[in-house]
PDB file of C-alpha atoms in Angstrom:
ATOM      1  CA  MET A  21     105.859  84.129 -30.454  1.00 95.00           C
ATOM      2  CA  ILE A  22     108.759  82.554 -28.543  1.00 97.00           C
ATOM      3  CA  LYS A  23     109.498  78.842 -29.052  1.00 98.00           C
ATOM      4  CA  ILE A  24     111.515  77.172 -26.282  1.00 98.00           C
ATOM      5  CA  MET A  25     112.752  73.592 -25.881  1.00 98.00           C
ATOM      6  CA  PHE A  26     113.949  72.592 -22.390  1.00 99.00           C
ATOM      7  CA  VAL A  27     116.352  69.648 -22.340  1.00 98.00           C
ATOM      8  CA  CYS A  28     117.683  67.210 -19.731  1.00 98.00           C
ATOM      9  CA  HIS A  29     119.025  63.663 -19.761  1.00 98.00           C
ATOM     10  CA  GLY A  30     115.816  61.599 -19.568  1.00 98.00           C
ATOM     11  CA  ASN A  31     112.939  64.104 -19.928  1.00 98.00           C
ATOM     12  CA  ILE A  32     111.108  62.802 -16.866  1.00 98.00           C
ATOM     13  CA  CYS A  33     112.291  65.204 -14.106  1.00 97.00           C
ATOM     14  CA  ARG A  34     114.011  68.528 -14.690  1.00 98.00           C
ATOM     15  CA  SER A  35     113.121  69.418 -18.283  1.00 98.00           C
ATOM     16  CA  PRO A  36     109.399  68.639 -17.938  1.00 98.00           C
ATOM     17  CA  MET A  37     109.386  70.621 -14.682  1.00 98.00           C
ATOM     18  CA  ALA A  38     110.934  73.539 -16.596  1.00 98.00           C
ATOM     19  CA  GLU A  39     108.472  73.088 -19.471  1.00 98.00           C
ATOM     20  CA  PHE A  40     105.410  73.337 -17.257  1.00 98.00           C
ATOM     21  CA  ILE A  41     106.782  76.050 -14.946  1.00 98.00           C
ATOM     22  CA  MET A  42     107.629  78.201 -17.976  1.00 98.00           C
ATOM     23  CA  LYS A  43     104.286  77.511 -19.671  1.00 98.00           C
ATOM     24  CA  ASP A  44     102.564  78.674 -16.477  1.00 98.00           C
ATOM     25  CA  MET A  45     104.685  81.844 -16.276  1.00 98.00           C
ATOM     26  CA  LEU A  46     104.228  82.726 -19.945  1.00 98.00           C
ATOM     27  CA  LYS A  47     100.470  82.126 -19.755  1.00 97.00           C
ATOM     28  CA  LYS A  48     100.172  84.406 -16.704  1.00 97.00           C
ATOM     29  CA  ALA A  49     102.255  87.049 -18.523  1.00 98.00           C
ATOM     30  CA  ASN A  50     100.017  86.683 -21.600  1.00 97.00           C
ATOM     31  CA  ILE A  51     103.014  85.975 -23.854  1.00 97.00           C
ATOM     32  CA  PRO A  52     102.296  83.727 -26.865  1.00 97.00           C
ATOM     33  CA  SER A  53     104.632  80.753 -26.862  1.00 97.00           C
ATOM     34  CA  VAL A  54     105.404  77.174 -27.731  1.00 98.00           C
ATOM     35  CA  VAL A  55     107.221  75.423 -24.890  1.00 98.00           C
ATOM     36  CA  GLN A  56     108.259  71.769 -24.971  1.00 98.00           C
ATOM     37  CA  SER A  57     110.874  69.542 -23.368  1.00 98.00           C
ATOM     38  CA  SER A  58     112.983  66.617 -24.502  1.00 98.00           C
ATOM     39  CA  ALA A  59     115.799  64.238 -23.568  1.00 98.00           C
ATOM     40  CA  THR A  60     119.333  63.801 -24.799  1.00 98.00           C
ATOM     41  CA  SER A  61     119.060  60.043 -24.157  1.00 98.00           C
ATOM     42  CA  THR A  62     116.571  57.294 -24.986  1.00 97.00           C
ATOM     43  CA  GLU A  63     116.716  55.739 -21.504  1.00 96.00           C
ATOM     44  CA  GLU A  64     113.123  56.709 -20.698  1.00 97.00           C
ATOM     45  CA  ILE A  65     111.715  55.783 -24.117  1.00 97.00           C
ATOM     46  CA  TRP A  66     110.713  52.177 -24.774  1.00 94.00           C
ATOM     47  CA  ASN A  67     109.480  50.925 -28.149  1.00 93.00           C
ATOM     48  CA  GLY A  68     108.848  54.492 -29.210  1.00 91.00           C
ATOM     49  CA  VAL A  69     106.783  55.366 -26.130  1.00 96.00           C
ATOM     50  CA  GLY A  70     108.208  57.690 -23.497  1.00 98.00           C
ATOM     51  CA  ASN A  71     107.731  57.244 -19.800  1.00 98.00           C
ATOM     52  CA  PRO A  72     105.525  59.797 -18.019  1.00 98.00           C
ATOM     53  CA  VAL A  73     106.890  62.489 -15.726  1.00 98.00           C
ATOM     54  CA  TYR A  74     108.555  60.868 -12.713  1.00 98.00           C
ATOM     55  CA  PRO A  75     105.970  60.809  -9.865  1.00 98.00           C
ATOM     56  CA  PRO A  76     108.010  62.888  -7.366  1.00 98.00           C
ATOM     57  CA  ALA A  77     108.598  65.571 -10.048  1.00 98.00           C
ATOM     58  CA  LYS A  78     104.894  65.578 -10.871  1.00 98.00           C
ATOM     59  CA  ALA A  79     104.054  65.829  -7.163  1.00 98.00           C
ATOM     60  CA  GLU A  80     106.422  68.793  -6.719  1.00 98.00           C
ATOM     61  CA  LEU A  81     104.767  70.608  -9.617  1.00 98.00           C
ATOM     62  CA  LEU A  82     101.330  69.902  -8.131  1.00 98.00           C
ATOM     63  CA  ARG A  83     102.464  71.385  -4.788  1.00 98.00           C
ATOM     64  CA  HIS A  84     102.828  74.633  -6.724  1.00 98.00           C
ATOM     65  CA  GLY A  85      99.517  74.293  -8.553  1.00 98.00           C
ATOM     66  CA  ILE A  86     101.038  73.176 -11.872  1.00 98.00           C
ATOM     67  CA  LYS A  87      99.774  70.115 -13.754  1.00 98.00           C
ATOM     68  CA  CYS A  88     101.787  68.104 -16.286  1.00 98.00           C
ATOM     69  CA  ASP A  89      99.243  65.444 -17.212  1.00 95.00           C
ATOM     70  CA  GLY A  90      99.897  63.606 -20.452  1.00 97.00           C
ATOM     71  CA  LYS A  91     103.568  64.540 -20.774  1.00 98.00           C
ATOM     72  CA  ARG A  92     105.778  61.655 -21.906  1.00 98.00           C
ATOM     73  CA  ALA A  93     109.515  61.573 -22.551  1.00 98.00           C
ATOM     74  CA  VAL A  94     110.673  62.357 -26.088  1.00 98.00           C
ATOM     75  CA  GLN A  95     114.170  62.599 -27.508  1.00 98.00           C
ATOM     76  CA  LEU A  96     115.676  65.774 -28.915  1.00 98.00           C
ATOM     77  CA  LYS A  97     116.178  65.506 -32.692  1.00 98.00           C
ATOM     78  CA  ARG A  98     118.476  67.339 -35.090  1.00 98.00           C
ATOM     79  CA  GLU A  99     115.473  68.702 -37.016  1.00 98.00           C
ATOM     80  CA  ASP A 100     114.227  70.439 -33.835  1.00 98.00           C
ATOM     81  CA  TYR A 101     116.936  73.075 -34.302  1.00 98.00           C
ATOM     82  CA  GLU A 102     114.967  74.908 -36.985  1.00 98.00           C
ATOM     83  CA  LYS A 103     111.675  74.684 -35.056  1.00 98.00           C
ATOM     84  CA  TYR A 104     112.721  76.472 -31.828  1.00 98.00           C
ATOM     85  CA  ASP A 105     114.228  79.829 -30.931  1.00 98.00           C
ATOM     86  CA  LEU A 106     115.953  78.613 -27.796  1.00 98.00           C
ATOM     87  CA  PHE A 107     117.241  75.318 -26.386  1.00 98.00           C
ATOM     88  CA  VAL A 108     117.722  75.402 -22.618  1.00 98.00           C
ATOM     89  CA  GLY A 109     119.696  72.630 -20.919  1.00 98.00           C
ATOM     90  CA  MET A 110     119.716  71.813 -17.237  1.00 98.00           C
ATOM     91  CA  ASP A 111     123.425  71.021 -16.850  1.00 98.00           C
ATOM     92  CA  SER A 112     126.781  70.991 -18.628  1.00 98.00           C
ATOM     93  CA  ALA A 113     126.408  67.373 -19.793  1.00 98.00           C
ATOM     94  CA  ASN A 114     123.078  68.281 -21.411  1.00 98.00           C
ATOM     95  CA  ILE A 115     124.732  71.182 -23.214  1.00 98.00           C
ATOM     96  CA  ARG A 116     127.478  68.920 -24.627  1.00 98.00           C
ATOM     97  CA  ASN A 117     124.903  66.364 -25.763  1.00 98.00           C
ATOM     98  CA  MET A 118     122.672  69.052 -27.290  1.00 98.00           C
ATOM     99  CA  HIS A 119     125.594  70.271 -29.402  1.00 98.00           C
ATOM    100  CA  ARG A 120     126.176  66.687 -30.571  1.00 98.00           C
ATOM    101  CA  ILE A 121     122.519  65.940 -31.351  1.00 98.00           C
ATOM    102  CA  LEU A 122     121.792  69.312 -32.974  1.00 98.00           C
ATOM    103  CA  ASP A 123     125.056  69.213 -34.960  1.00 97.00           C
ATOM    104  CA  GLY A 124     126.446  72.325 -33.301  1.00 97.00           C
ATOM    105  CA  ASP A 125     124.821  75.662 -32.593  1.00 98.00           C
ATOM    106  CA  LYS A 126     125.342  77.873 -35.649  1.00 97.00           C
ATOM    107  CA  ASP A 127     122.684  80.384 -34.524  1.00 98.00           C
ATOM    108  CA  GLY A 128     123.602  80.558 -30.814  1.00 98.00           C
ATOM    109  CA  LYS A 129     120.341  79.039 -29.570  1.00 98.00           C
ATOM    110  CA  ILE A 130     121.749  76.706 -26.877  1.00 98.00           C
ATOM    111  CA  ARG A 131     121.863  77.989 -23.290  1.00 98.00           C
ATOM    112  CA  LYS A 132     122.066  76.593 -19.766  1.00 98.00           C
ATOM    113  CA  LEU A 133     119.095  77.524 -17.547  1.00 98.00           C
ATOM    114  CA  MET A 134     121.081  78.599 -14.500  1.00 98.00           C
ATOM    115  CA  ASP A 135     123.153  80.983 -16.643  1.00 98.00           C
ATOM    116  CA  TYR A 136     120.089  83.244 -16.613  1.00 98.00           C
ATOM    117  CA  THR A 137     120.462  83.572 -12.831  1.00 97.00           C
ATOM    118  CA  SER A 138     123.157  85.269 -10.783  1.00 96.00           C
ATOM    119  CA  ARG A 139     124.066  81.850  -9.290  1.00 94.00           C
ATOM    120  CA  GLY A 140     125.026  80.085 -12.520  1.00 95.00           C
ATOM    121  CA  GLY A 141     125.982  76.405 -12.408  1.00 96.00           C
ATOM    122  CA  ASP A 142     123.739  73.415 -13.024  1.00 97.00           C
ATOM    123  CA  VAL A 143     120.134  72.747 -11.997  1.00 98.00           C
ATOM    124  CA  ALA A 144     120.238  70.357  -9.035  1.00 95.00           C
ATOM    125  CA  ASP A 145     119.544  66.807 -10.241  1.00 95.00           C
ATOM    126  CA  PRO A 146     116.794  65.279  -8.084  1.00 95.00           C
ATOM    127  CA  TRP A 147     117.290  61.843  -9.631  1.00 90.00           C
ATOM    128  CA  TYR A 148     120.295  61.361  -7.370  1.00 89.00           C
ATOM    129  CA  SER A 149     119.416  63.599  -4.411  1.00 92.00           C
ATOM    130  CA  ASP A 150     115.640  63.010  -4.228  1.00 94.00           C
ATOM    131  CA  ARG A 151     115.402  66.774  -3.536  1.00 96.00           C
ATOM    132  CA  PHE A 152     112.707  67.774  -5.980  1.00 98.00           C
ATOM    133  CA  ASP A 153     112.112  70.920  -3.942  1.00 98.00           C
ATOM    134  CA  VAL A 154     115.692  72.079  -4.621  1.00 97.00           C
ATOM    135  CA  ALA A 155     115.374  71.283  -8.326  1.00 98.00           C
ATOM    136  CA  TYR A 156     112.067  73.164  -8.426  1.00 98.00           C
ATOM    137  CA  ARG A 157     113.694  76.217  -6.815  1.00 98.00           C
ATOM    138  CA  ASP A 158     116.552  76.212  -9.330  1.00 98.00           C
ATOM    139  CA  ILE A 159     114.203  75.754 -12.273  1.00 98.00           C
ATOM    140  CA  TYR A 160     111.761  78.384 -11.022  1.00 98.00           C
ATOM    141  CA  ASP A 161     114.568  80.919 -10.537  1.00 98.00           C
ATOM    142  CA  GLY A 162     115.985  80.183 -13.995  1.00 98.00           C
ATOM    143  CA  CYS A 163     112.589  80.406 -15.684  1.00 98.00           C
ATOM    144  CA  LYS A 164     111.750  83.625 -13.848  1.00 98.00           C
ATOM    145  CA  ALA A 165     115.020  85.215 -15.000  1.00 98.00           C
ATOM    146  CA  LEU A 166     114.443  83.993 -18.571  1.00 98.00           C
ATOM    147  CA  LEU A 167     110.893  85.375 -18.484  1.00 98.00           C
ATOM    148  CA  GLU A 168     112.250  88.832 -17.600  1.00 98.00           C
ATOM    149  CA  ILE A 169     114.535  88.697 -20.627  1.00 97.00           C
ATOM    150  CA  ILE A 170     111.636  87.643 -22.860  1.00 97.00           C
ATOM    151  CA  LYS A 171     109.435  90.460 -21.502  1.00 96.00           C
ATOM    152  CA  ASN A 172     112.142  93.037 -22.157  1.00 93.00           C
ATOM    153  CA  SER A 173     112.961  91.925 -25.692  1.00 88.00           C
TER     154      SER A 173
END
């Protein structure tokens, strides 16, 4: 069973989109998994309660037949390192913050999602562009490439 944690800054846009896209892909491929997502910041967590998925991100997922009901932002914790096989960040800032929060990466578990694609780079951030369709495309392509690696391992 593969255990994956997707990570972005606030855990309300890109990482929950990746979580639910990947869950959908793994379910359709009949691959047992645990897939979650988290934030490197606490900006979307108030008094211990995380905000739900940002409405435009949720709407973009629904356009593709994927639901994310009940998901709320949570912060990545150092103790998560032993619970997951892979930590997948959306951009370079996420990767730096993941190394800080997880106290390094002694087992080589931290990766950037777009590094699984031929394009590389960062997942487009819809928070600033309002282009949730572009973020979805990046995330879908990254998850699809990661799924191929999982299938072949």
